[in-house]
């Protein structure tokens, strides 16, 4: 059958907006090149007219320049129309892609909600509350155990007022102990001056008036 009727050609996919935009942009680039070429010719004719005198020759060059200028205007109009077409197609393509992205996002959110509902069915809130209550009771029991283990045994019972009075007195005693002014009234004997033999021979006394022996030491009182 294929030999008799031949095989049908596969259908080509319809052109997309992206392809259409690419083709229009290519045409815009081609028109830009033509406009640039016409600009170069206009500059050449303009320079020629500056160097020429008024007359038929100059008028002929002017007519050529006017004809090229009309062509340039025509190409510029074509370029503007094609650029607008390309812009419109790009905006339409952007809108279509935005709708597709939105649909993809919504589908993903639906799938997420469905999965969350499935997982939430596995969670028992009552069990969670029971676990929390058990943990709270266990922590209270642990604190009671710590307090029980920290109890003191054999400690005499003391009145709070007596403890406060003793604490105040203890503060006065500490202040008295820190006061070292009573040491100022006691003075140590001054060190002997000179050699021991010299002190005994001369019978000198210390600066405080204490009599010393031949070794410079304070003499003991006679008993």
Short mmCIF file of C-alpha atoms in Angstrom, two decimals:
data_model
loop_
_atom_site.label_atom_id
_atom_site.label_comp_id
_atom_site.label_asym_id
_atom_site.label_seq_id
_atom_site.Cartn_x
_atom_site.Cartn_y
_atom_site.Cartn_z
CA UNK A 1 0.00 0.00 0.00
CA UNK A 2 2.84 2.36 0.80
CA UNK A 3 4.27 1.69 -2.67
CA UNK A 4 0.98 2.52 -4.34
CA UNK A 5 -0.09 5.58 -2.42
CA UNK A 6 3.19 6.58 -0.79
CA UNK A 7 3.74 7.59 2.75
CA UNK A 8 2.23 10.74 4.10
CA UNK A 9 4.73 13.33 5.19
CA UNK A 10 4.87 13.94 8.94
CA UNK A 11 3.19 17.14 9.96
CA UNK A 12 5.55 19.86 10.97
CA UNK A 13 4.92 21.44 14.34
CA UNK A 14 3.20 24.81 14.17
CA UNK A 15 5.51 27.78 14.47
CA UNK A 16 5.93 29.12 17.94
CA UNK A 17 5.98 32.74 18.99
CA UNK A 18 9.66 32.42 19.81
CA UNK A 19 10.43 31.34 16.23
CA UNK A 20 8.27 34.13 14.85
CA UNK A 21 10.04 36.72 16.99
CA UNK A 22 13.41 35.40 15.85
CA UNK A 23 12.42 35.69 12.16
CA UNK A 24 11.09 39.23 12.56
CA UNK A 25 14.22 40.30 14.45
CA UNK A 26 16.32 38.88 11.60
CA UNK A 27 14.37 40.95 9.12
CA UNK A 28 14.84 44.03 11.29
CA UNK A 29 18.61 43.46 11.25
CA UNK A 30 18.53 43.18 7.45
CA UNK A 31 16.62 46.46 7.12
CA UNK A 32 19.09 48.16 9.50
CA UNK A 33 21.94 47.18 7.19
CA UNK A 34 20.09 48.65 4.20
CA UNK A 35 19.44 51.89 6.08
CA UNK A 36 23.12 52.13 7.04
CA UNK A 37 24.09 51.65 3.37
CA UNK A 38 21.70 54.40 2.28
CA UNK A 39 23.11 56.71 4.96
CA UNK A 40 26.59 56.24 3.55
CA UNK A 41 25.35 57.13 0.04
CA UNK A 42 23.55 60.20 1.35
CA UNK A 43 26.73 61.42 3.04
CA UNK A 44 28.65 60.91 -0.22
CA UNK A 45 26.11 62.87 -2.28
CA UNK A 46 25.98 65.62 0.33
CA UNK A 47 29.76 66.04 0.19
CA UNK A 48 29.61 66.17 -3.60
CA UNK A 49 26.99 68.92 -3.55
CA UNK A 50 29.12 71.03 -1.21
CA UNK A 51 31.93 70.99 -3.77
CA UNK A 52 29.74 71.64 -6.82
CA UNK A 53 28.40 74.87 -8.17
CA UNK A 54 24.75 75.47 -8.85
CA UNK A 55 23.71 74.02 -12.17
CA UNK A 56 22.29 70.99 -13.87
CA UNK A 57 24.99 68.65 -12.51
CA UNK A 58 24.34 69.65 -8.95
CA UNK A 59 20.59 69.33 -9.47
CA UNK A 60 21.05 65.82 -10.82
CA UNK A 61 23.07 64.78 -7.76
CA UNK A 62 20.44 66.38 -5.58
CA UNK A 63 17.69 64.33 -7.27
CA UNK A 64 19.63 61.13 -6.59
CA UNK A 65 20.05 62.10 -2.97
CA UNK A 66 16.32 62.81 -2.67
CA UNK A 67 15.48 59.41 -4.15
CA UNK A 68 17.80 57.65 -1.70
CA UNK A 69 16.33 59.64 1.16
CA UNK A 70 12.82 58.45 0.20
CA UNK A 71 14.06 54.86 0.19
CA UNK A 72 15.56 55.38 3.61
CA UNK A 73 12.28 56.74 4.96
CA UNK A 74 10.46 53.74 3.51
CA UNK A 75 12.88 51.29 5.17
CA UNK A 76 12.65 53.14 8.45
CA UNK A 77 8.87 52.81 8.38
CA UNK A 78 9.17 49.09 7.66
CA UNK A 79 11.67 48.71 10.47
CA UNK A 80 9.40 50.49 12.94
CA UNK A 81 6.45 48.26 11.99
CA UNK A 82 8.48 45.06 12.32
CA UNK A 83 9.97 46.17 15.64
CA UNK A 84 6.45 46.80 16.94
CA UNK A 85 5.34 43.36 15.73
CA UNK A 86 8.30 41.74 17.46
CA UNK A 87 7.52 43.59 20.68
CA UNK A 88 3.87 42.53 20.59
CA UNK A 89 4.78 38.89 20.01
CA UNK A 90 7.32 39.00 22.84
CA UNK A 91 4.67 40.36 25.19
CA UNK A 92 2.22 37.64 24.11
CA UNK A 93 4.90 34.98 24.56
CA UNK A 94 5.70 36.34 28.02
CA UNK A 95 2.03 36.23 28.99
CA UNK A 96 1.68 32.63 27.76
CA UNK A 97 4.79 31.56 29.64
CA UNK A 98 3.53 33.29 32.78
CA UNK A 99 0.26 31.36 32.56
CA UNK A 100 2.17 28.09 32.12
CA UNK A 101 4.38 28.86 35.10
CA UNK A 102 1.31 29.74 37.16
CA UNK A 103 -0.33 26.44 36.27
CA UNK A 104 2.85 24.57 37.20
CA UNK A 105 2.97 26.39 40.53
CA UNK A 106 -0.68 25.64 41.28
CA UNK A 107 -0.22 21.96 40.39
CA UNK A 108 2.81 21.74 42.68
CA UNK A 109 0.86 23.40 45.51
CA UNK A 110 -2.05 20.97 45.03
CA UNK A 111 0.36 18.03 45.17
CA UNK A 112 1.94 19.48 48.30
CA UNK A 113 -1.43 19.88 50.02
CA UNK A 114 -2.40 16.35 49.09
CA UNK A 115 0.87 14.99 50.45
CA UNK A 116 0.51 17.02 53.64
CA UNK A 117 -3.01 15.70 54.22
CA UNK A 118 -1.73 12.16 53.76
CA UNK A 119 1.05 12.66 56.27
CA UNK A 120 -1.20 14.48 58.76
CA UNK A 121 -3.39 11.38 58.92
CA UNK A 122 -0.41 9.57 60.43
CA UNK A 123 -0.11 12.12 63.22
CA UNK A 124 -2.24 11.65 66.36
CA UNK A 125 -2.60 14.90 68.26
CA UNK A 126 -3.90 13.07 71.31
CA UNK A 127 -0.73 10.98 71.44
CA UNK A 128 1.39 14.13 71.18
CA UNK A 129 -0.49 15.73 74.07
CA UNK A 130 -0.09 12.56 76.13
CA UNK A 131 3.64 12.51 75.45
CA UNK A 132 3.91 16.13 76.52
CA UNK A 133 1.98 15.40 79.73
CA UNK A 134 4.18 12.39 80.48
CA UNK A 135 7.32 14.45 79.96
CA UNK A 136 6.01 17.16 82.28
CA UNK A 137 5.19 14.58 85.00
CA UNK A 138 8.61 12.96 84.64
CA UNK A 139 10.35 16.32 85.00
CA UNK A 140 8.38 17.06 88.16
CA UNK A 141 9.29 13.63 89.56
CA UNK A 142 12.95 14.22 88.73
CA UNK A 143 12.90 17.58 90.56
CA UNK A 144 11.31 15.96 93.61
CA UNK A 145 13.99 13.26 93.59
CA UNK A 146 16.72 15.90 93.48
CA UNK A 147 15.15 17.81 96.36
CA UNK A 148 14.83 14.60 98.39
CA UNK A 149 18.45 13.64 97.78
CA UNK A 150 19.53 17.14 98.79
CA UNK A 151 17.94 17.05 102.23
CA UNK A 152 20.17 17.58 105.28
CA UNK A 153 20.09 15.04 108.13
CA UNK A 154 20.72 15.64 111.85
CA UNK A 155 20.67 19.43 111.60
CA UNK A 156 19.35 21.13 114.78
CA UNK A 157 16.37 23.38 114.41
CA UNK A 158 17.33 27.03 114.90
CA UNK A 159 15.03 29.99 115.20
CA UNK A 160 15.19 32.42 112.29
CA UNK A 161 15.45 35.42 114.66
CA UNK A 162 18.44 33.85 116.42
CA UNK A 163 20.14 33.26 113.09
CA UNK A 164 19.64 36.87 112.03
CA UNK A 165 21.01 38.16 115.35
CA UNK A 166 24.04 35.91 115.09
CA UNK A 167 24.58 37.02 111.49
CA UNK A 168 24.55 40.67 112.55
CA UNK A 169 26.98 39.98 115.38
CA UNK A 170 29.21 38.05 113.01
CA UNK A 171 29.40 41.09 110.82
CA UNK A 172 30.53 43.25 113.77
CA UNK A 173 33.22 40.70 114.70
CA UNK A 174 34.52 40.63 111.16
CA UNK A 175 34.68 44.43 111.12
CA UNK A 176 36.60 44.36 114.41
CA UNK A 177 39.05 41.77 113.10
CA UNK A 178 39.69 43.85 109.99
CA UNK A 179 40.54 46.89 112.17
CA UNK A 180 44.33 46.65 112.77
CA UNK A 181 44.67 50.03 114.51
CA UNK A 182 45.42 48.28 117.85
CA UNK A 183 48.77 47.17 116.39
CA UNK A 184 49.91 50.78 116.24
CA UNK A 185 50.14 50.93 120.10
CA UNK A 186 52.68 48.09 120.22
CA UNK A 187 56.13 49.09 119.04
CA UNK A 188 58.95 46.63 118.52
CA UNK A 189 62.33 47.47 120.02
CA UNK A 190 64.60 49.36 117.75
CA UNK A 191 67.49 47.54 116.19
CA UNK A 192 70.79 48.10 117.99
CA UNK A 193 73.28 50.35 116.35
CA UNK A 194 76.95 49.55 115.97
CA UNK A 195 78.77 46.33 116.85
CA UNK A 196 77.75 44.21 119.87
CA UNK A 197 81.06 44.78 121.63
CA UNK A 198 80.86 48.48 121.19
CA UNK A 199 77.33 48.62 122.64
CA UNK A 200 78.39 46.72 125.82
CA UNK A 201 81.51 48.75 126.30
CA UNK A 202 79.81 52.08 126.03
CA UNK A 203 76.64 51.00 127.93
CA UNK A 204 74.46 52.60 125.29
CA UNK A 205 70.78 52.21 125.00
CA UNK A 206 68.53 51.92 122.02
CA UNK A 207 66.71 54.89 120.59
CA UNK A 208 63.70 53.81 122.65
CA UNK A 209 65.78 53.85 125.85
CA UNK A 210 66.04 50.08 126.26
CA UNK A 211 69.33 48.95 127.79
CA UNK A 212 71.18 46.33 125.80
CA UNK A 213 73.94 43.88 126.63
CA UNK A 214 77.28 43.36 124.92
CA UNK A 215 75.56 41.55 122.06
CA UNK A 216 73.13 44.37 121.41
CA UNK A 217 70.17 42.44 122.81
CA UNK A 218 67.77 43.88 125.38
CA UNK A 219 68.88 43.03 128.92
CA UNK A 220 66.55 40.94 131.00
CA UNK A 221 65.36 42.54 134.23
CA UNK A 222 67.06 41.20 137.35
CA UNK A 223 64.93 38.82 139.40
#
